[in-house]
Amino acid sequence: MIICEKCFCDTEVISVIRNKAEIGDCPLCKCKNVHIYDTDKYEDLSMMFDELISIYTPVSLLPESYPKSDTRLLKSDLINNWNIFNKKSESDVYNIITAICKEKYKYNAELFDHPVGIQELYDQDYLSKHSLLVTNSWDDFVNAIKTKNRFHTHYVDLNLLERFCSYIRKPYKAGELFYRCRISTEEGIPSNEMGAPPKKLTTDGRANARGIRCLYLGDSPETTIHETRAGAYDYVTVGTFKLKKDIIVVDLKEINQISPFIEGIDCLEYAINKEHLNKINDEMGKIMRRSDSALDYVPTQYITDFVKSIIRNDGAAEYAGIEYKSVMHSDGYNLALFDPDLCECVDTQIYRIDMIDYRKHVI
Ligand SMILES: [Zn+2]
């Protein structure tokens, strides 16, 4: 079967296909003049997919106690839980994986044709050793850190969290521009007052506890204006911030998009932690309401402080900040920089908010 680089969105798979340096037309997605891969000719992808698929067990071999409601077809699970295929239907995915894993299919067709499950998702012994959250529950962690022990909780496996962070490193070069918005008057705010507030005025945020300075930025003026949630006819000042030096941040919006094919990654361990990794990104981007208590920020402050504490061999901090999706502006993202002096405000622009598009639903 001929497949092509455009059939996939996983960077590791794409790079394997490109390395074959064969150009042609893809019969599956109809792309022309693209890098193609013949599953009858090459084995590279077979080894990668065999390993990923081996984390699944067909329903006939799952223990009696495994909830039947939590079994699904391999093709559906690969589409819904892994970001591997580029807009492919279930039948396309079925055809692709049975062609790539033709040997496995010969001896274990059940894995591809019948519902499957991940046995370790319900194996307490495995979970206790490999889950990012010691009791395997985000709610337990939240409750413990809010009400039992704030600074020395043992609910998170920090070694594992550090490893996951290392898979989602994102470098930025000096000179990169970010934006920050504040509600202002028609006169605007001078650029030297657009940065993070001084220590004594610092309040709790998703990435910083009260008293700890942190510079919250957005990827575009639109994102940062949305994040400010200015009202209609308010004036806002948007500052353009220029990065002073090269940095590396943890890109939390990619935390659930890590390729299962990265060298050295433990697919099973990754699979059982996907739910928790998703939760971390969701919590970081969660909409703040006026009624929110400072306590609601404690779980993400804990994760952020941990990222901040990771050091390189030379003792310097590994990461300069964390990046997370913007809930207020889809496709936009936010960057929380641990050291507000890493950026300088080089320009400001005053806007008036003309219209707000309110949407609602009955609850
Ligand atoms: Zn294709």
PDB file of N, CA and C in Angstrom, residues 150-151 197-214 216 293-298 300-302 304-305 308:
ATOM      1  N   ARG A 150       0.348  21.914  51.267  1.00  0.00           N
ATOM      2  CA  ARG A 150       0.558  22.793  50.120  1.00  0.00           C
ATOM      3  C   ARG A 150       1.934  22.652  49.482  1.00  0.00           C
ATOM      4  N   PHE A 151       2.972  22.577  50.328  1.00  0.00           N
ATOM      5  CA  PHE A 151       4.337  22.691  49.777  1.00  0.00           C
ATOM      6  C   PHE A 151       5.089  21.375  49.647  1.00  0.00           C
ATOM      7  N   PRO A 197       3.405  43.573  37.403  1.00  0.00           N
ATOM      8  CA  PRO A 197       3.336  44.486  38.544  1.00  0.00           C
ATOM      9  C   PRO A 197       4.480  44.243  39.527  1.00  0.00           C
ATOM     10  N   PRO A 198       4.826  45.258  40.355  1.00  0.00           N
ATOM     11  CA  PRO A 198       5.875  45.032  41.358  1.00  0.00           C
ATOM     12  C   PRO A 198       5.423  43.978  42.378  1.00  0.00           C
ATOM     13  N   LYS A 199       6.411  43.393  43.081  1.00  0.00           N
ATOM     14  CA  LYS A 199       6.133  42.282  44.016  1.00  0.00           C
ATOM     15  C   LYS A 199       4.939  42.527  44.921  1.00  0.00           C
ATOM     16  N   LYS A 200       4.902  43.717  45.539  1.00  0.00           N
ATOM     17  CA  LYS A 200       3.866  43.923  46.551  1.00  0.00           C
ATOM     18  C   LYS A 200       2.451  44.014  45.951  1.00  0.00           C
ATOM     19  N   LEU A 201       2.359  44.230  44.657  1.00  0.00           N
ATOM     20  CA  LEU A 201       1.028  44.302  44.027  1.00  0.00           C
ATOM     21  C   LEU A 201       0.674  43.004  43.277  1.00  0.00           C
ATOM     22  N   THR A 202       1.586  42.041  43.330  1.00  0.00           N
ATOM     23  CA  THR A 202       1.368  40.797  42.587  1.00  0.00           C
ATOM     24  C   THR A 202       0.272  39.961  43.237  1.00  0.00           C
ATOM     25  N   THR A 203      -0.729  39.585  42.462  1.00  0.00           N
ATOM     26  CA  THR A 203      -1.808  38.741  42.997  1.00  0.00           C
ATOM     27  C   THR A 203      -1.682  37.324  42.451  1.00  0.00           C
ATOM     28  N   ASP A 204      -2.512  36.416  43.004  1.00  0.00           N
ATOM     29  CA  ASP A 204      -2.457  35.020  42.549  1.00  0.00           C
ATOM     30  C   ASP A 204      -2.888  34.892  41.099  1.00  0.00           C
ATOM     31  N   GLY A 205      -2.172  34.078  40.361  1.00  0.00           N
ATOM     32  CA  GLY A 205      -2.531  33.785  38.972  1.00  0.00           C
ATOM     33  C   GLY A 205      -2.324  32.302  38.721  1.00  0.00           C
ATOM     34  N   ARG A 206      -2.658  31.842  37.522  1.00  0.00           N
ATOM     35  CA  ARG A 206      -2.513  30.410  37.240  1.00  0.00           C
ATOM     36  C   ARG A 206      -1.055  29.964  37.306  1.00  0.00           C
ATOM     37  N   ALA A 207      -0.133  30.870  36.993  1.00  0.00           N
ATOM     38  CA  ALA A 207       1.274  30.465  36.956  1.00  0.00           C
ATOM     39  C   ALA A 207       2.110  31.121  38.047  1.00  0.00           C
ATOM     40  N   ASN A 208       1.475  31.854  38.954  1.00  0.00           N
ATOM     41  CA  ASN A 208       2.275  32.465  40.024  1.00  0.00           C
ATOM     42  C   ASN A 208       1.445  32.644  41.294  1.00  0.00           C
ATOM     43  N   ALA A 209       2.090  32.433  42.428  1.00  0.00           N
ATOM     44  CA  ALA A 209       1.422  32.701  43.696  1.00  0.00           C
ATOM     45  C   ALA A 209       1.616  34.179  44.024  1.00  0.00           C
ATOM     46  N   ARG A 210       0.753  34.700  44.873  1.00  0.00           N
ATOM     47  CA  ARG A 210       0.836  36.094  45.297  1.00  0.00           C
ATOM     48  C   ARG A 210       2.234  36.400  45.814  1.00  0.00           C
ATOM     49  N   GLY A 211       2.800  37.494  45.366  1.00  0.00           N
ATOM     50  CA  GLY A 211       4.143  37.861  45.828  1.00  0.00           C
ATOM     51  C   GLY A 211       5.247  37.408  44.889  1.00  0.00           C
ATOM     52  N   ILE A 212       4.910  36.493  43.972  1.00  0.00           N
ATOM     53  CA  ILE A 212       5.916  36.028  43.013  1.00  0.00           C
ATOM     54  C   ILE A 212       5.606  36.666  41.670  1.00  0.00           C
ATOM     55  N   ARG A 213       6.562  37.403  41.130  1.00  0.00           N
ATOM     56  CA  ARG A 213       6.297  38.101  39.863  1.00  0.00           C
ATOM     57  C   ARG A 213       6.341  37.134  38.684  1.00  0.00           C
ATOM     58  N   CYS A 214       5.526  37.413  37.701  1.00  0.00           N
ATOM     59  CA  CYS A 214       5.458  36.575  36.509  1.00  0.00           C
ATOM     60  C   CYS A 214       4.886  37.452  35.398  1.00  0.00           C
ATOM     61  N   TYR A 216       2.784  37.711  32.169  1.00  0.00           N
ATOM     62  CA  TYR A 216       1.831  36.996  31.304  1.00  0.00           C
ATOM     63  C   TYR A 216       1.741  37.710  29.958  1.00  0.00           C
ATOM     64  N   SER A 293     -11.671  31.433  43.740  1.00  0.00           N
ATOM     65  CA  SER A 293     -10.874  31.691  44.933  1.00  0.00           C
ATOM     66  C   SER A 293      -9.404  31.494  44.576  1.00  0.00           C
ATOM     67  N   ALA A 294      -8.537  32.164  45.326  1.00  0.00           N
ATOM     68  CA  ALA A 294      -7.098  32.015  45.073  1.00  0.00           C
ATOM     69  C   ALA A 294      -6.682  30.555  45.211  1.00  0.00           C
ATOM     70  N   LEU A 295      -7.455  29.787  45.982  1.00  0.00           N
ATOM     71  CA  LEU A 295      -7.136  28.367  46.177  1.00  0.00           C
ATOM     72  C   LEU A 295      -7.227  27.577  44.873  1.00  0.00           C
ATOM     73  N   ASP A 296      -8.101  28.047  43.956  1.00  0.00           N
ATOM     74  CA  ASP A 296      -8.269  27.333  42.687  1.00  0.00           C
ATOM     75  C   ASP A 296      -7.002  27.375  41.833  1.00  0.00           C
ATOM     76  N   TYR A 297      -6.135  28.328  42.128  1.00  0.00           N
ATOM     77  CA  TYR A 297      -4.897  28.443  41.348  1.00  0.00           C
ATOM     78  C   TYR A 297      -3.769  27.557  41.891  1.00  0.00           C
ATOM     79  N   VAL A 298      -3.960  27.041  43.105  1.00  0.00           N
ATOM     80  CA  VAL A 298      -2.848  26.340  43.756  1.00  0.00           C
ATOM     81  C   VAL A 298      -2.321  25.144  42.942  1.00  0.00           C
ATOM     82  N   THR A 300      -2.164  24.554  39.678  1.00  0.00           N
ATOM     83  CA  THR A 300      -1.331  24.950  38.533  1.00  0.00           C
ATOM     84  C   THR A 300      -0.108  25.750  38.996  1.00  0.00           C
ATOM     85  N   GLN A 301      -0.253  26.464  40.113  1.00  0.00           N
ATOM     86  CA  GLN A 301       0.919  27.167  40.662  1.00  0.00           C
ATOM     87  C   GLN A 301       1.980  26.143  41.072  1.00  0.00           C
ATOM     88  N   TYR A 302       1.517  25.035  41.614  1.00  0.00           N
ATOM     89  CA  TYR A 302       2.440  23.973  42.042  1.00  0.00           C
ATOM     90  C   TYR A 302       3.196  23.422  40.836  1.00  0.00           C
ATOM     91  N   THR A 304       3.638  24.852  37.900  1.00  0.00           N
ATOM     92  CA  THR A 304       4.498  25.905  37.344  1.00  0.00           C
ATOM     93  C   THR A 304       5.762  26.059  38.171  1.00  0.00           C
ATOM     94  N   ASP A 305       5.597  26.087  39.496  1.00  0.00           N
ATOM     95  CA  ASP A 305       6.773  26.234  40.365  1.00  0.00           C
ATOM     96  C   ASP A 305       7.731  25.065  40.177  1.00  0.00           C
ATOM     97  N   LYS A 308       9.637  25.594  37.027  1.00  0.00           N
ATOM     98  CA  LYS A 308      10.606  26.652  37.320  1.00  0.00           C
ATOM     99  C   LYS A 308      11.827  26.116  38.078  1.00  0.00           C
TER     100      LYS A 308
END
